[in-house]
Short mmCIF file of C-alpha atoms in Angstrom, two decimals:
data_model
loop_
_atom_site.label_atom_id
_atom_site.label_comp_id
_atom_site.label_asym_id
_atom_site.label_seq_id
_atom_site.Cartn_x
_atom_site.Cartn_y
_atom_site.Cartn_z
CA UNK A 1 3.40 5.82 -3.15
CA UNK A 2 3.54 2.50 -1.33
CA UNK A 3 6.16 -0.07 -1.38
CA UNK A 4 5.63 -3.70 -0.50
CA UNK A 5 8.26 -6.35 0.54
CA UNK A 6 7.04 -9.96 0.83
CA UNK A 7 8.30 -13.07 2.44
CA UNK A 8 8.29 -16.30 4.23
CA UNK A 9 7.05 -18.60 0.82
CA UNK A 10 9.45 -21.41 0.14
CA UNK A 11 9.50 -25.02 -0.57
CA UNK A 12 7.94 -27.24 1.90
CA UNK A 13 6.47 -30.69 2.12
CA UNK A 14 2.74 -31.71 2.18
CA UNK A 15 1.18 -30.92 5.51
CA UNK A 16 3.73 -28.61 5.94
CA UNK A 17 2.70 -25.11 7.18
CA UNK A 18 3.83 -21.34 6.15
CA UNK A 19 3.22 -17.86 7.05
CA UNK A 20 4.00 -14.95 5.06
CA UNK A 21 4.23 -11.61 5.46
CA UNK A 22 3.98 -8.21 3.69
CA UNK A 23 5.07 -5.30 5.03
CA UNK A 24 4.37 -2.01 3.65
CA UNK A 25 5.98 1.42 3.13
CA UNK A 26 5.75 4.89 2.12
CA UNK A 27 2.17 6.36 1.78
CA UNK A 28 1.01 4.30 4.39
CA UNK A 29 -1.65 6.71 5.96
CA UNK A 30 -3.67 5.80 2.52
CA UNK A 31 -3.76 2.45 2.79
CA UNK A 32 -7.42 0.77 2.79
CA UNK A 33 -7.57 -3.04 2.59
CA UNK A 34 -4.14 -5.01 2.65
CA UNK A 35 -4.36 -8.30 1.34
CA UNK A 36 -3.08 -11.72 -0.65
CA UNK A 37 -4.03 -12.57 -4.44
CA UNK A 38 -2.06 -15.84 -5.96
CA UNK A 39 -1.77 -17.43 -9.18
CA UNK A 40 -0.41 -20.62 -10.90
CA UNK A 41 1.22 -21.11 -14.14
CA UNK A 42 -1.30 -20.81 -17.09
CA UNK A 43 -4.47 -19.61 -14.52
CA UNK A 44 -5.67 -16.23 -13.67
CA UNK A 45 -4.71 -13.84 -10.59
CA UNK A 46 -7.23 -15.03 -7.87
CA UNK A 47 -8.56 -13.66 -4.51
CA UNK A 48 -7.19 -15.68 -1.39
CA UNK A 49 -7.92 -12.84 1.46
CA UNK A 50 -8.22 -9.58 2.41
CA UNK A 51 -8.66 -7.56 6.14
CA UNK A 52 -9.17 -3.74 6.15
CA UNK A 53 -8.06 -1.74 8.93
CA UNK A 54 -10.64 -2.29 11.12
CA UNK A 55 -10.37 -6.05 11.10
CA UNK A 56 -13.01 -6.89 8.59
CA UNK A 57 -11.76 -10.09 6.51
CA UNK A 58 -12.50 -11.34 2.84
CA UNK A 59 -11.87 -14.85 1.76
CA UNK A 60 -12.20 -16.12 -1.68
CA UNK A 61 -14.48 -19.24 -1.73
CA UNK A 62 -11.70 -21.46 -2.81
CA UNK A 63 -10.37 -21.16 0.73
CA UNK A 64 -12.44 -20.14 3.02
CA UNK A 65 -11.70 -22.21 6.50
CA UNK A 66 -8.54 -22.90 5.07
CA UNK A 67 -6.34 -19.70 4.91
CA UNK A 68 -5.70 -16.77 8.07
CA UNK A 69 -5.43 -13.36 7.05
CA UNK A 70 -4.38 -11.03 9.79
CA UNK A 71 -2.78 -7.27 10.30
CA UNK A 72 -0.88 -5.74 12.57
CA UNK A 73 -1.33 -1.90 12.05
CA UNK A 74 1.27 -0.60 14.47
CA UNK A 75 4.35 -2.49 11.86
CA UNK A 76 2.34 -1.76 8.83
CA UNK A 77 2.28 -5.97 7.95
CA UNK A 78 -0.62 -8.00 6.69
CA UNK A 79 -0.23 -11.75 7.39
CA UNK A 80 -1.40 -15.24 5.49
CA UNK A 81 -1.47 -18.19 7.77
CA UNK A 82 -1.42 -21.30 5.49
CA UNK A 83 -1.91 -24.81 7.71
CA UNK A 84 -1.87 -28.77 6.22
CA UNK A 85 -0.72 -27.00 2.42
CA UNK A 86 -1.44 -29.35 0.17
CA UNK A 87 0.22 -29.66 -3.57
CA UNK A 88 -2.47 -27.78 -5.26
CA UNK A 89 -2.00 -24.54 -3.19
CA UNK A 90 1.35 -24.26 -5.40
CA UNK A 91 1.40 -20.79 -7.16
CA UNK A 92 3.10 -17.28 -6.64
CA UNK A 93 1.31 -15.32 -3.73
CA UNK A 94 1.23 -11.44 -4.34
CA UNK A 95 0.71 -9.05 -1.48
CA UNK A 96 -1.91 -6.56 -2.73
CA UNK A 97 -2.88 -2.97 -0.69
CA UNK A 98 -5.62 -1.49 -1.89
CA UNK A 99 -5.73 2.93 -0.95
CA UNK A 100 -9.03 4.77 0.23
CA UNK A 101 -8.98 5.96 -3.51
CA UNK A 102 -9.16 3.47 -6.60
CA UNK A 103 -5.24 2.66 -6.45
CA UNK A 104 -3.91 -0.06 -5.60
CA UNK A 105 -0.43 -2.08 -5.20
CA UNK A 106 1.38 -5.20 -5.59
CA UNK A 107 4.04 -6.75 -4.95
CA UNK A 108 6.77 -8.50 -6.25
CA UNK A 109 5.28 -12.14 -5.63
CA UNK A 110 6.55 -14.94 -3.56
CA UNK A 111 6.90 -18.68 -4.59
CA UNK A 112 4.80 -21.09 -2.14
CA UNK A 113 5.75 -24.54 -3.36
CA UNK A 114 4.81 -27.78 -1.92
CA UNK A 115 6.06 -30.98 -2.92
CA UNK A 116 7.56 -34.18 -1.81
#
Protein backbone atom coordinates (compact mmCIF):
# COMPACT_ATOMS: atom_id res chain seq x y z
CA UNK A 1 0.00 0.00 0.00
CA UNK A 2 1.18 3.49 -0.88
CA UNK A 3 0.24 6.71 0.60
CA UNK A 4 0.57 10.05 -1.11
CA UNK A 5 0.67 13.58 0.47
CA UNK A 6 0.54 16.55 -1.93
CA UNK A 7 1.37 20.18 -1.73
CA UNK A 8 2.56 23.53 -2.73
CA UNK A 9 -0.93 24.47 -5.06
CA UNK A 10 -2.48 27.70 -3.92
CA UNK A 11 -3.80 30.87 -5.25
CA UNK A 12 -1.50 32.92 -7.25
CA UNK A 13 -1.63 35.64 -9.83
CA UNK A 14 -1.10 35.34 -13.66
CA UNK A 15 2.53 34.83 -14.48
CA UNK A 16 2.91 33.66 -11.23
CA UNK A 17 4.88 30.38 -10.80
CA UNK A 18 4.32 27.08 -8.49
CA UNK A 19 5.89 23.88 -7.70
CA UNK A 20 4.33 21.03 -6.13
CA UNK A 21 5.24 18.14 -4.67
CA UNK A 22 4.14 14.56 -3.85
CA UNK A 23 5.76 12.54 -1.65
CA UNK A 24 5.09 8.99 -1.24
CA UNK A 25 4.89 6.28 1.43
CA UNK A 26 4.55 2.80 2.37
CA UNK A 27 5.08 0.18 -0.45
CA UNK A 28 7.47 2.25 -2.00
CA UNK A 29 9.86 -0.50 -3.44
CA UNK A 30 6.71 -1.10 -5.98
CA UNK A 31 6.42 2.00 -7.26
CA UNK A 32 6.77 2.32 -11.26
CA UNK A 33 5.95 5.71 -12.79
CA UNK A 34 5.09 8.68 -10.32
CA UNK A 35 3.29 11.34 -11.85
CA UNK A 36 0.55 14.46 -12.10
CA UNK A 37 -3.10 14.09 -13.67
CA UNK A 38 -5.48 17.41 -13.18
CA UNK A 39 -8.92 18.25 -13.82
CA UNK A 40 -11.36 21.25 -13.89
CA UNK A 41 -14.87 21.53 -12.89
CA UNK A 42 -17.24 19.77 -15.40
CA UNK A 43 -14.00 18.17 -17.65
CA UNK A 44 -12.40 14.86 -17.45
CA UNK A 45 -9.16 13.67 -15.38
CA UNK A 46 -6.30 14.51 -17.87
CA UNK A 47 -2.57 13.56 -18.27
CA UNK A 48 -0.12 16.55 -17.42
CA UNK A 49 3.25 14.33 -16.78
CA UNK A 50 4.78 11.45 -15.78
CA UNK A 51 8.81 10.28 -15.08
CA UNK A 52 9.56 6.61 -14.17
CA UNK A 53 12.41 5.75 -12.13
CA UNK A 54 14.88 5.88 -14.50
CA UNK A 55 14.18 9.41 -15.62
CA UNK A 56 12.06 8.75 -18.61
CA UNK A 57 9.28 11.64 -18.83
CA UNK A 58 5.63 11.73 -20.34
CA UNK A 59 3.88 14.92 -21.14
CA UNK A 60 0.38 15.22 -22.24
CA UNK A 61 0.19 17.30 -25.50
CA UNK A 62 -1.71 20.03 -23.83
CA UNK A 63 1.54 20.98 -22.13
CA UNK A 64 4.30 19.86 -23.45
CA UNK A 65 7.20 22.77 -23.16
CA UNK A 66 5.15 24.14 -20.63
CA UNK A 67 5.15 21.91 -17.45
CA UNK A 68 8.61 20.13 -15.47
CA UNK A 69 8.16 16.87 -14.09
CA UNK A 70 11.03 15.68 -12.00
CA UNK A 71 11.88 12.89 -9.10
CA UNK A 72 14.03 12.62 -6.56
CA UNK A 73 14.25 8.84 -5.64
CA UNK A 74 16.37 9.04 -2.51
CA UNK A 75 12.99 11.24 -0.61
CA UNK A 76 10.51 9.22 -2.52
CA UNK A 77 8.96 12.87 -4.18
CA UNK A 78 7.89 13.49 -7.73
CA UNK A 79 7.86 17.21 -8.65
CA UNK A 80 5.62 19.59 -11.19
CA UNK A 81 7.35 22.78 -12.10
CA UNK A 82 4.60 25.14 -13.41
CA UNK A 83 6.24 28.68 -14.91
CA UNK A 84 4.12 32.00 -16.45
CA UNK A 85 0.53 29.93 -15.13
CA UNK A 86 -1.93 31.34 -16.87
CA UNK A 87 -5.90 31.36 -15.83
CA UNK A 88 -6.75 28.37 -17.82
CA UNK A 89 -4.28 26.01 -16.00
CA UNK A 90 -6.95 26.39 -13.02
CA UNK A 91 -8.07 22.84 -11.89
CA UNK A 92 -7.27 20.30 -8.99
CA UNK A 93 -3.80 18.54 -9.65
CA UNK A 94 -3.72 14.83 -8.38
CA UNK A 95 -0.45 13.09 -7.71
CA UNK A 96 -0.79 9.66 -9.36
CA UNK A 97 1.97 6.50 -8.76
CA UNK A 98 1.53 3.96 -10.87
CA UNK A 99 3.21 0.07 -9.29
CA UNK A 100 5.24 -2.45 -11.56
CA UNK A 101 1.80 -4.35 -11.46
CA UNK A 102 -1.58 -2.81 -12.84
CA UNK A 103 -2.26 -0.72 -9.49
CA UNK A 104 -2.12 2.40 -9.15
CA UNK A 105 -2.67 5.50 -6.62
CA UNK A 106 -3.90 8.89 -6.11
CA UNK A 107 -4.00 11.34 -4.14
CA UNK A 108 -6.03 13.57 -2.37
CA UNK A 109 -5.79 16.54 -5.01
CA UNK A 110 -4.47 19.99 -4.63
CA UNK A 111 -6.17 23.30 -5.77
CA UNK A 112 -3.84 25.35 -8.34
CA UNK A 113 -5.78 28.56 -8.83
CA UNK A 114 -4.77 31.53 -10.73
CA UNK A 115 -6.50 34.66 -10.83
CA UNK A 116 -6.22 38.34 -10.49
Amino acid sequence: QVQLVESGGGLVQPGGSLRLSCVASGSISGINVMGWYRQAPGKQRELVGTITSGGTTNYGDSVKGRFTVSRDNAKNTVYLQMNSLKVEVTAVYFCNVKMRWWYEYWGQGTQVTVSS
